[in-house]
Amino acid sequence: MTESKKSKTAESIANTFEWIITAFVLAFVFRAFVLEAFRIPTGSMADTLMGDHFRMRCTQCGYKYEYNFNPYVQQRYALAGGYYKPYPLPRCPSCGYYESPDMMAVKSNGDRILVFKSLYQFVEPKRWDVFVFKNPTEPKINYIKRLIGKPGETVEVIDGDVYIDGKLARRPAKVRQEHWMPVYNNNFQPIQPLEGRFNEHGWQQPFTNEPNSQWQWQTAQPLEFTLATDADKINTMFYDTQKGNDFRATYAYDNPGAYPYMPFCSDLMMKLAVKQSSTGVMGIALSKYKTSYKASLDSDGTMRIVKIAEDGNAVELAKKQISVAFTDKYVPVSFSDSDHLLAFEVAGEKLVFDLGTEPNDAGPRFAEIAPTAAFFGSGNLTINDVQLYRDIYYMSNAGTQPVLRAGEGNPFTLGQDEFFACGDNSPDSYDSRLWSSEGIGNNGISYRMGIVPRDYLVGKAFFVYWPGGFRPGNFKLAIIPNVGRMRFIYGGE
């Protein structure tokens, strides 16, 4: 080889190493200052983000849900081949079935997410952001929660809602949509309804006729409810919590042993599809405290929201005329009460009424009164795809004891550069409400209990890029991506 060729080869190798080193440097800079991947270790943000968990499918009705993998408990019940006996026994969030002690499941790893680092160096954090920060009491550990309160604000949790400076802090629509938790889905019917493990009794259809109501439901066609009556006779079917899951703030992800001690959640949503073949009316009724709200649709296309007080007096809150055809197809309908907003939707047409942002704008609060849900109608109707949900519920107590701060009657005011964080899995989240030690800073500095200092903000979570993959056969690693659960993480105002 000539001297010239040797020189060119050496130069080529040197250039290659230079590009490799440059790529490594850029990668480290990118990771340190722009974008970094994190893995969710615990379930404090479930169901928005999952820690290590079991991917469950109810063995009775087939409903899919996630259940917490607790390493301190589950390792005692580990079986060969990576299988575990989930313990305590999980409960289906739809049909209420407690799984058999012989049930086995495979552990799935926590969601892996992408986080914009250093973002908060340039823009101010927004309420409802899902953000990563250094745990003030253990700064070597990163936490991920939802940002609830900002500097200078006063935070108070009242009946599951967040109030800022005495006013209800409403979530963006996409965040509210993510926060709905299943109570019952009629599309999933148990295969052995007589087995006595559905909330400790046999399963019955939880939607029940009021006296003299003529709605029909048959086991031969379990997904449909039918009605054939005069157009002027209203018939009502209500959701019976003695038969199905109740409206307590329970999470399928959490230990069912705590379910009886959870408070009632009075923010509900019902969804269904209706087909109407004669003159009449159909609607959905939800109650909050001692007030009932009815959303109805007449066959002439009139949408209404009516308030019925405890004394029975009815007041029309909102009205709208739409054009919709019922005779040849099912029409999607939903009615919700969340963040003091009543929202009635028919085939994409919305009718909304704002109850106000003061704590008592939805009426005097009676937290011990369970809400109710029902659908009603007249004429010839067929209804299917009935689903019932409740909102998430920010707890203002831990078990039977009040939280340390920001609970009802104990507002918490944030100082300069102080933030307040809560987990979406409110009953099982160690966050600003419960921290009982001062934050640890550098050079002997300490931070107030319950706050996230600006110095400890890491970044904003924005995308789940690897949501617990699948294992091919008995392969130990979950190498098949779960594409259907890859998703953006919504937040902000």
Short mmCIF file of C-alpha atoms in Angstrom, two decimals, residues 27-479:
data_model
loop_
_atom_site.label_atom_id
_atom_site.label_comp_id
_atom_site.label_asym_id
_atom_site.label_seq_id
_atom_site.Cartn_x
_atom_site.Cartn_y
_atom_site.Cartn_z
CA ALA A 27 -27.15 11.98 22.10
CA PHE A 28 -26.02 12.77 25.65
CA VAL A 29 -26.81 16.46 25.20
CA PHE A 30 -30.21 15.60 23.72
CA ARG A 31 -30.96 13.25 26.63
CA ALA A 32 -29.75 15.70 29.25
CA PHE A 33 -31.51 18.81 27.98
CA VAL A 34 -34.21 17.95 25.42
CA LEU A 35 -35.88 14.55 25.58
CA GLU A 36 -35.52 11.58 27.92
CA ALA A 37 -37.30 8.28 28.35
CA PHE A 38 -38.66 7.31 31.77
CA ARG A 39 -40.32 4.17 33.04
CA ILE A 40 -43.36 4.42 35.33
CA PRO A 41 -42.52 2.41 38.50
CA THR A 42 -45.79 2.63 40.48
CA GLY A 43 -49.53 3.02 39.95
CA SER A 44 -50.03 6.47 41.48
CA MET A 45 -51.07 7.84 38.06
CA ALA A 46 -53.29 4.90 37.03
CA ASP A 47 -55.29 4.66 34.85
CA THR A 48 -53.59 7.50 32.97
CA LEU A 49 -50.17 5.85 33.32
CA MET A 50 -49.48 2.30 34.52
CA GLY A 51 -46.73 1.08 36.80
CA ASP A 52 -45.87 -2.62 36.91
CA HIS A 53 -49.23 -4.32 36.57
CA PHE A 54 -51.26 -7.33 35.52
CA ARG A 55 -53.09 -6.96 32.22
CA MET A 56 -56.44 -8.52 33.18
CA ARG A 57 -59.45 -9.76 31.26
CA CYS A 58 -62.44 -10.67 33.43
CA THR A 59 -62.93 -14.45 33.22
CA GLN A 60 -66.70 -13.94 33.43
CA CYS A 61 -67.60 -11.00 31.17
CA GLY A 62 -64.35 -10.47 29.23
CA TYR A 63 -63.88 -6.81 30.23
CA LYS A 64 -60.22 -5.68 30.01
CA TYR A 65 -58.58 -3.78 32.88
CA GLU A 66 -55.24 -3.36 34.67
CA TYR A 67 -54.43 -4.44 38.22
CA ASN A 68 -51.49 -3.37 40.36
CA PHE A 69 -48.44 -5.62 40.69
CA ASN A 70 -47.22 -5.16 44.26
CA PRO A 71 -43.73 -6.72 44.46
CA TYR A 72 -43.87 -6.98 48.25
CA VAL A 73 -46.98 -9.16 47.98
CA GLN A 74 -46.85 -10.84 44.58
CA GLN A 75 -43.39 -12.39 44.94
CA ARG A 76 -44.86 -14.67 47.61
CA TYR A 77 -47.29 -16.03 45.00
CA ALA A 78 -44.88 -16.37 42.07
CA LEU A 79 -45.26 -19.54 40.01
CA ALA A 80 -43.10 -21.07 37.27
CA GLY A 81 -42.83 -19.43 33.84
CA GLY A 82 -43.33 -15.88 35.09
CA TYR A 83 -46.94 -16.49 36.21
CA TYR A 84 -48.40 -15.08 39.41
CA LYS A 85 -51.57 -15.49 41.39
CA PRO A 86 -52.77 -11.89 41.73
CA TYR A 87 -53.37 -11.14 45.38
CA PRO A 88 -55.49 -9.60 46.82
CA LEU A 89 -58.02 -10.87 44.31
CA PRO A 90 -58.93 -8.22 41.69
CA ARG A 91 -62.52 -7.18 40.94
CA CYS A 92 -63.88 -6.49 37.47
CA PRO A 93 -64.81 -2.78 37.22
CA SER A 94 -67.81 -3.63 35.01
CA CYS A 95 -69.58 -6.77 36.26
CA GLY A 96 -68.11 -6.76 39.78
CA TYR A 97 -66.68 -10.29 39.57
CA TYR A 98 -63.95 -11.18 42.07
CA GLU A 99 -61.48 -13.46 40.36
CA SER A 100 -60.99 -17.03 41.60
CA PRO A 101 -57.97 -17.73 43.87
CA ASP A 102 -56.75 -20.14 41.16
CA MET A 103 -56.54 -17.38 38.55
CA MET A 104 -53.01 -16.79 37.16
CA ALA A 105 -51.60 -13.81 35.28
CA VAL A 106 -48.36 -12.55 33.72
CA LYS A 107 -46.78 -9.32 34.95
CA SER A 108 -46.52 -6.40 32.52
CA ASN A 109 -43.91 -3.69 33.00
CA GLY A 110 -44.82 -0.09 33.64
CA ASP A 111 -45.43 2.34 30.79
CA ARG A 112 -42.36 3.91 29.22
CA ILE A 113 -42.84 7.57 28.45
CA LEU A 114 -41.05 10.46 26.77
CA VAL A 115 -40.48 13.65 28.76
CA PHE A 116 -39.61 17.12 27.46
CA LYS A 117 -36.75 18.10 29.75
CA SER A 118 -35.83 21.72 30.45
CA LEU A 119 -39.19 22.82 28.99
CA TYR A 120 -40.03 24.63 32.22
CA GLN A 121 -36.85 26.66 31.88
CA PHE A 122 -38.56 28.51 29.03
CA VAL A 123 -42.33 28.24 29.62
CA GLU A 124 -44.36 28.36 32.80
CA PRO A 125 -45.86 25.02 33.93
CA LYS A 126 -49.59 24.73 33.34
CA ARG A 127 -52.23 23.30 35.62
CA TRP A 128 -53.14 19.69 34.76
CA ASP A 129 -49.73 19.03 33.18
CA VAL A 130 -48.42 15.54 33.86
CA PHE A 131 -44.93 16.44 35.01
CA VAL A 132 -41.76 14.79 36.28
CA PHE A 133 -39.94 16.22 39.30
CA LYS A 134 -37.43 15.20 41.92
CA ASN A 135 -39.14 13.92 45.05
CA PRO A 136 -38.51 16.73 47.56
CA THR A 137 -38.04 14.26 50.43
CA GLU A 138 -35.74 11.97 48.39
CA PRO A 139 -34.19 14.10 45.60
CA LYS A 140 -32.41 11.16 43.98
CA ILE A 141 -35.81 9.71 43.01
CA ASN A 142 -37.98 11.08 40.18
CA TYR A 143 -41.75 11.29 40.72
CA ILE A 144 -44.49 11.77 38.14
CA LYS A 145 -47.82 13.38 39.10
CA ARG A 146 -50.33 15.90 37.78
CA LEU A 147 -49.73 19.57 38.49
CA ILE A 148 -52.67 20.91 40.52
CA GLY A 149 -51.58 24.19 42.09
CA LYS A 150 -49.22 26.98 40.97
CA PRO A 151 -47.25 29.65 42.87
CA GLY A 152 -49.38 32.05 44.89
CA GLU A 153 -52.57 29.97 44.63
CA THR A 154 -54.66 28.49 47.41
CA VAL A 155 -55.57 24.84 46.85
CA GLU A 156 -58.54 23.03 48.43
CA VAL A 157 -60.04 19.65 47.54
CA ILE A 158 -63.82 19.63 48.02
CA ASP A 159 -65.93 16.54 47.28
CA GLY A 160 -63.38 15.16 44.85
CA ASP A 161 -62.88 18.39 42.89
CA VAL A 162 -59.97 20.83 42.95
CA TYR A 163 -60.68 24.43 43.96
CA ILE A 164 -58.18 27.22 43.35
CA ASP A 165 -58.63 30.45 45.31
CA GLY A 166 -62.16 29.29 46.17
CA LYS A 167 -63.23 28.59 42.57
CA LEU A 168 -63.62 25.20 40.88
CA ALA A 169 -60.63 24.43 38.64
CA ARG A 170 -62.06 22.78 35.54
CA ARG A 171 -59.99 20.32 33.54
CA PRO A 172 -59.53 20.54 29.78
CA ALA A 173 -61.98 18.38 27.82
CA LYS A 174 -59.36 15.78 26.84
CA VAL A 175 -58.21 15.38 30.45
CA ARG A 176 -61.81 14.96 31.62
CA GLN A 177 -62.31 12.34 28.92
CA GLU A 178 -59.29 10.37 30.15
CA HIS A 179 -60.50 10.50 33.74
CA TRP A 180 -63.79 8.63 33.30
CA MET A 181 -63.74 5.33 35.23
CA PRO A 182 -66.04 2.40 34.33
CA VAL A 183 -68.95 1.47 36.60
CA TYR A 184 -70.88 -0.82 34.22
CA ASN A 185 -70.76 -1.70 30.53
CA ASN A 186 -73.75 -3.69 29.27
CA ASN A 187 -71.77 -4.97 26.28
CA PHE A 188 -69.94 -7.37 28.61
CA GLN A 189 -72.24 -10.06 30.01
CA PRO A 190 -71.11 -12.77 32.49
CA ILE A 191 -71.10 -16.35 31.21
CA GLN A 192 -71.96 -17.84 34.62
CA PRO A 193 -74.20 -15.28 36.31
CA LEU A 194 -75.24 -17.62 39.13
CA GLU A 195 -71.73 -17.90 40.51
CA GLY A 196 -71.75 -15.98 43.79
CA ARG A 197 -68.63 -13.87 43.28
CA PHE A 198 -70.22 -10.73 41.78
CA ASN A 199 -69.85 -8.33 44.71
CA GLU A 200 -70.44 -11.38 46.91
CA HIS A 201 -73.69 -12.43 45.22
CA GLY A 202 -74.96 -13.78 41.92
CA TRP A 203 -75.11 -11.48 38.91
CA GLN A 204 -78.35 -9.80 37.84
CA GLN A 205 -78.94 -7.14 35.19
CA PRO A 206 -78.35 -3.97 37.26
CA PHE A 207 -80.71 -1.80 35.19
CA THR A 208 -84.11 -2.29 36.83
CA ASN A 209 -87.60 -1.07 35.93
CA GLU A 210 -89.32 1.46 38.11
CA PRO A 211 -92.90 0.46 39.15
CA ASN A 212 -95.20 0.21 36.10
CA SER A 213 -92.31 0.76 33.68
CA GLN A 214 -92.48 -1.41 30.55
CA TRP A 215 -88.85 -1.60 29.41
CA GLN A 216 -87.91 -5.11 28.30
CA TRP A 217 -84.56 -6.87 28.70
CA GLN A 218 -84.13 -10.54 27.78
CA THR A 219 -81.24 -12.93 28.33
CA ALA A 220 -81.69 -14.09 24.73
CA GLN A 221 -80.82 -10.53 23.56
CA PRO A 222 -78.81 -9.23 26.52
CA LEU A 223 -77.35 -6.18 24.80
CA GLU A 224 -80.71 -4.53 24.02
CA PHE A 225 -83.41 -2.76 26.01
CA THR A 226 -86.72 -2.31 24.16
CA LEU A 227 -89.83 -0.25 24.78
CA ALA A 228 -93.25 -0.21 23.07
CA THR A 229 -95.71 2.19 24.75
CA ASP A 230 -97.82 5.24 24.11
CA ALA A 231 -95.93 8.41 23.26
CA ASP A 232 -97.20 10.22 26.36
CA LYS A 233 -96.20 7.57 28.95
CA ILE A 234 -92.66 7.92 30.34
CA ASN A 235 -91.01 4.67 31.38
CA THR A 236 -87.82 4.60 33.46
CA MET A 237 -85.10 2.05 34.09
CA PHE A 238 -82.62 2.90 36.86
CA TYR A 239 -79.20 1.53 37.73
CA ASP A 240 -79.47 -0.53 40.94
CA THR A 241 -76.24 -0.46 42.98
CA GLN A 242 -77.54 -3.38 45.07
CA LYS A 243 -77.09 -5.53 41.95
CA GLY A 244 -74.08 -3.91 40.25
CA ASN A 245 -71.01 -1.93 41.23
CA ASP A 246 -71.76 1.14 43.31
CA PHE A 247 -70.62 4.73 42.78
CA ARG A 248 -67.78 4.79 45.28
CA ALA A 249 -64.43 6.16 44.14
CA THR A 250 -62.93 2.74 43.51
CA TYR A 251 -60.14 1.92 41.06
CA ALA A 252 -59.84 -1.46 39.34
CA TYR A 253 -56.07 -0.96 39.64
CA ASP A 254 -56.17 -0.87 43.47
CA ASN A 255 -56.67 -3.34 46.30
CA PRO A 256 -60.42 -4.12 46.49
CA GLY A 257 -60.15 -4.43 50.28
CA ALA A 258 -60.34 -0.63 50.53
CA TYR A 259 -63.45 -0.31 48.33
CA PRO A 260 -66.06 -0.14 51.13
CA TYR A 261 -64.26 2.84 52.68
CA MET A 262 -64.12 4.99 49.57
CA PRO A 263 -66.41 8.06 49.34
CA PHE A 264 -69.23 8.33 46.81
CA CYS A 265 -68.40 10.05 43.55
CA SER A 266 -71.37 12.06 42.30
CA ASP A 267 -69.97 13.08 38.89
CA LEU A 268 -71.33 10.53 36.39
CA MET A 269 -71.67 9.90 32.67
CA MET A 270 -74.01 7.55 30.79
CA LYS A 271 -73.57 6.65 27.13
CA LEU A 272 -75.93 4.64 24.93
CA ALA A 273 -77.23 4.27 21.38
CA VAL A 274 -80.93 4.66 20.60
CA LYS A 275 -83.17 3.75 17.66
CA GLN A 276 -86.61 5.35 17.61
CA SER A 277 -89.43 4.21 15.32
CA SER A 278 -92.37 6.33 16.51
CA THR A 279 -93.28 9.61 18.13
CA GLY A 280 -91.99 9.85 21.68
CA VAL A 281 -89.07 10.88 23.84
CA MET A 282 -85.88 9.35 25.20
CA GLY A 283 -83.48 10.60 27.84
CA ILE A 284 -80.94 10.08 30.60
CA ALA A 285 -81.26 11.15 34.24
CA LEU A 286 -78.38 11.70 36.68
CA SER A 287 -78.58 12.96 40.23
CA LYS A 288 -76.07 14.87 42.36
CA TYR A 289 -76.73 15.28 46.07
CA LYS A 290 -80.51 15.87 46.29
CA THR A 291 -80.98 17.28 42.79
CA SER A 292 -81.81 15.34 39.61
CA TYR A 293 -80.89 16.45 36.10
CA LYS A 294 -82.73 15.06 33.08
CA ALA A 295 -81.48 15.33 29.51
CA SER A 296 -84.12 14.45 26.94
CA LEU A 297 -84.55 14.27 23.18
CA ASP A 298 -88.01 14.53 21.60
CA SER A 299 -88.74 12.80 18.30
CA ASP A 300 -89.03 16.27 16.72
CA GLY A 301 -85.34 16.90 17.54
CA THR A 302 -85.71 19.06 20.66
CA MET A 303 -82.86 18.63 23.17
CA ARG A 304 -83.52 19.71 26.77
CA ILE A 305 -81.74 19.73 30.11
CA VAL A 306 -84.12 20.01 33.06
CA LYS A 307 -83.34 20.37 36.76
CA ILE A 308 -85.67 18.67 39.25
CA ALA A 309 -85.21 19.85 42.81
CA GLU A 310 -85.81 17.86 45.99
CA ASP A 311 -89.36 19.28 46.23
CA GLY A 312 -90.17 18.00 42.70
CA ASN A 313 -90.21 21.36 40.96
CA ALA A 314 -88.79 21.25 37.42
CA VAL A 315 -86.81 24.06 35.82
CA GLU A 316 -85.67 24.00 32.20
CA LEU A 317 -81.96 24.91 32.13
CA ALA A 318 -81.14 24.64 28.43
CA LYS A 319 -82.85 23.85 25.12
CA LYS A 320 -81.77 23.29 21.52
CA GLN A 321 -83.37 22.19 18.26
CA ILE A 322 -81.46 19.74 16.06
CA SER A 323 -82.11 17.68 12.94
CA VAL A 324 -81.61 13.97 13.52
CA ALA A 325 -83.09 10.82 11.94
CA PHE A 326 -83.89 7.83 14.16
CA THR A 327 -85.81 5.36 12.03
CA ASP A 328 -83.03 3.60 10.18
CA LYS A 329 -80.03 3.67 12.48
CA TYR A 330 -78.80 3.89 16.04
CA VAL A 331 -77.89 7.37 17.27
CA PRO A 332 -75.18 7.83 19.94
CA VAL A 333 -76.33 9.71 23.04
CA SER A 334 -74.48 10.72 26.21
CA PHE A 335 -75.15 12.83 29.29
CA SER A 336 -72.55 13.78 31.88
CA ASP A 337 -72.17 15.85 35.03
CA SER A 338 -68.52 16.75 35.63
CA ASP A 339 -66.75 19.85 37.01
CA HIS A 340 -70.22 21.42 37.49
CA LEU A 341 -70.87 21.16 33.74
CA LEU A 342 -73.93 19.34 32.41
CA ALA A 343 -73.21 18.08 28.89
CA PHE A 344 -75.82 16.39 26.70
CA GLU A 345 -74.69 15.09 23.31
CA VAL A 346 -76.72 13.53 20.48
CA ALA A 347 -75.03 12.46 17.25
CA GLY A 348 -72.32 15.08 17.73
CA GLU A 349 -74.72 17.89 18.66
CA LYS A 350 -73.97 19.28 22.15
CA LEU A 351 -76.10 21.06 24.73
CA VAL A 352 -74.15 22.31 27.77
CA PHE A 353 -75.21 24.06 30.97
CA ASP A 354 -72.77 25.62 33.44
CA LEU A 355 -73.83 25.17 37.07
CA GLY A 356 -71.17 27.61 38.31
CA THR A 357 -67.77 27.38 40.00
CA GLU A 358 -68.66 27.99 43.66
CA PRO A 359 -68.62 24.91 45.95
CA ASN A 360 -72.40 24.99 46.48
CA ASP A 361 -73.45 25.94 42.95
CA ALA A 362 -74.59 22.35 42.34
CA GLY A 363 -76.69 22.52 45.50
CA PRO A 364 -75.92 21.93 49.18
CA ARG A 365 -73.32 19.17 49.38
CA PHE A 366 -74.28 15.84 50.91
CA ALA A 367 -71.23 13.64 50.42
CA GLU A 368 -72.88 10.65 52.10
CA ILE A 369 -75.73 10.54 49.54
CA ALA A 370 -75.04 8.22 46.61
CA PRO A 371 -75.91 9.57 43.15
CA THR A 372 -78.36 7.83 40.82
CA ALA A 373 -78.45 7.09 37.10
CA ALA A 374 -81.32 6.07 34.81
CA PHE A 375 -82.57 6.15 31.24
CA PHE A 376 -86.18 6.82 30.29
CA GLY A 377 -88.41 7.06 27.25
CA SER A 378 -91.75 6.69 25.56
CA GLY A 379 -93.01 5.33 22.24
CA ASN A 380 -91.12 2.59 20.39
CA LEU A 381 -87.43 2.57 21.33
CA THR A 382 -84.50 0.19 21.17
CA ILE A 383 -81.40 1.00 23.21
CA ASN A 384 -78.02 -0.73 23.20
CA ASP A 385 -74.35 -0.01 24.00
CA VAL A 386 -75.28 1.22 27.50
CA GLN A 387 -72.22 2.33 29.46
CA LEU A 388 -71.96 4.02 32.85
CA TYR A 389 -68.90 5.87 34.17
CA ARG A 390 -67.84 7.96 37.14
CA ASP A 391 -65.26 10.72 37.29
CA ILE A 392 -61.97 10.40 39.16
CA TYR A 393 -62.17 11.67 42.72
CA TYR A 394 -59.39 13.60 44.45
CA MET A 395 -59.42 12.36 48.02
CA SER A 396 -59.44 14.81 50.92
CA ASN A 397 -58.88 12.03 53.42
CA ALA A 398 -56.48 9.10 53.77
CA GLY A 399 -58.54 6.18 55.04
CA THR A 400 -60.59 7.63 57.88
CA GLN A 401 -58.12 10.48 58.58
CA PRO A 402 -58.01 13.86 56.80
CA VAL A 403 -55.03 14.46 54.54
CA LEU A 404 -52.32 16.70 55.95
CA ARG A 405 -53.10 19.65 53.70
CA ALA A 406 -55.51 20.99 51.06
CA GLY A 407 -58.41 18.85 52.28
CA GLU A 408 -61.87 20.36 52.62
CA GLY A 409 -61.76 23.06 55.29
CA ASN A 410 -57.96 23.03 55.29
CA PRO A 411 -56.86 25.11 52.26
CA PHE A 412 -53.16 25.30 51.45
CA THR A 413 -51.53 28.44 50.03
CA LEU A 414 -48.47 28.11 47.83
CA GLY A 415 -45.59 30.54 47.97
CA GLN A 416 -43.26 31.82 45.30
CA ASP A 417 -41.82 29.02 43.12
CA GLU A 418 -43.95 26.38 44.88
CA PHE A 419 -46.18 23.84 43.10
CA PHE A 420 -48.78 21.33 44.31
CA ALA A 421 -48.89 17.79 42.83
CA CYS A 422 -51.50 15.01 43.01
CA GLY A 423 -51.68 11.55 41.44
CA ASP A 424 -54.62 10.58 39.24
CA ASN A 425 -54.93 7.39 41.34
CA SER A 426 -55.89 9.56 44.27
CA PRO A 427 -56.54 6.83 46.92
CA ASP A 428 -53.11 5.32 46.26
CA SER A 429 -50.83 8.28 45.60
CA TYR A 430 -48.19 9.64 47.96
CA ASP A 431 -48.17 13.28 46.92
CA SER A 432 -48.41 16.90 48.11
CA ARG A 433 -51.45 16.11 50.25
CA LEU A 434 -49.53 13.56 52.33
CA TRP A 435 -45.81 14.39 52.42
CA SER A 436 -44.92 14.56 56.11
CA SER A 437 -41.28 15.70 55.85
CA GLU A 438 -39.62 18.86 54.69
CA GLY A 439 -38.00 18.81 51.26
CA ILE A 440 -34.23 18.40 51.14
CA GLY A 441 -32.28 21.03 49.24
CA ASN A 442 -28.62 21.78 48.63
CA ASN A 443 -26.30 23.49 51.13
CA GLY A 444 -28.59 22.84 54.07
CA ILE A 445 -31.64 24.41 52.43
CA SER A 446 -35.02 22.83 53.23
CA TYR A 447 -38.40 23.19 51.53
CA ARG A 448 -41.86 23.40 53.05
CA MET A 449 -43.73 20.14 53.51
CA GLY A 450 -46.17 19.43 50.70
CA ILE A 451 -44.64 21.51 47.90
CA VAL A 452 -42.65 20.80 44.76
CA PRO A 453 -39.99 23.54 44.47
CA ARG A 454 -39.32 25.02 41.06
CA ASP A 455 -35.70 23.88 41.40
CA TYR A 456 -36.87 20.24 41.30
CA LEU A 457 -38.95 20.38 38.10
CA VAL A 458 -37.57 17.94 35.51
CA GLY A 459 -39.97 18.17 32.59
CA LYS A 460 -43.36 17.51 31.03
CA ALA A 461 -44.53 14.01 30.06
CA PHE A 462 -46.09 13.96 26.61
CA PHE A 463 -46.10 10.46 25.03
CA VAL A 464 -46.31 6.78 26.02
CA TYR A 465 -44.00 5.12 23.50
CA TRP A 466 -43.85 1.59 25.02
CA PRO A 467 -46.96 0.66 27.03
CA GLY A 468 -46.04 -2.79 28.40
CA GLY A 469 -45.47 -5.03 25.36
CA PHE A 470 -46.55 -8.61 24.70
CA ARG A 471 -44.55 -11.81 25.15
CA PRO A 472 -44.49 -14.28 22.23
CA GLY A 473 -45.27 -17.73 23.69
CA ASN A 474 -43.18 -18.44 26.79
CA PHE A 475 -40.50 -15.90 25.87
CA LYS A 476 -39.43 -13.97 28.97
CA LEU A 477 -39.17 -10.54 27.36
CA ALA A 478 -42.18 -8.51 26.16
CA ILE A 479 -40.72 -7.64 22.78
#
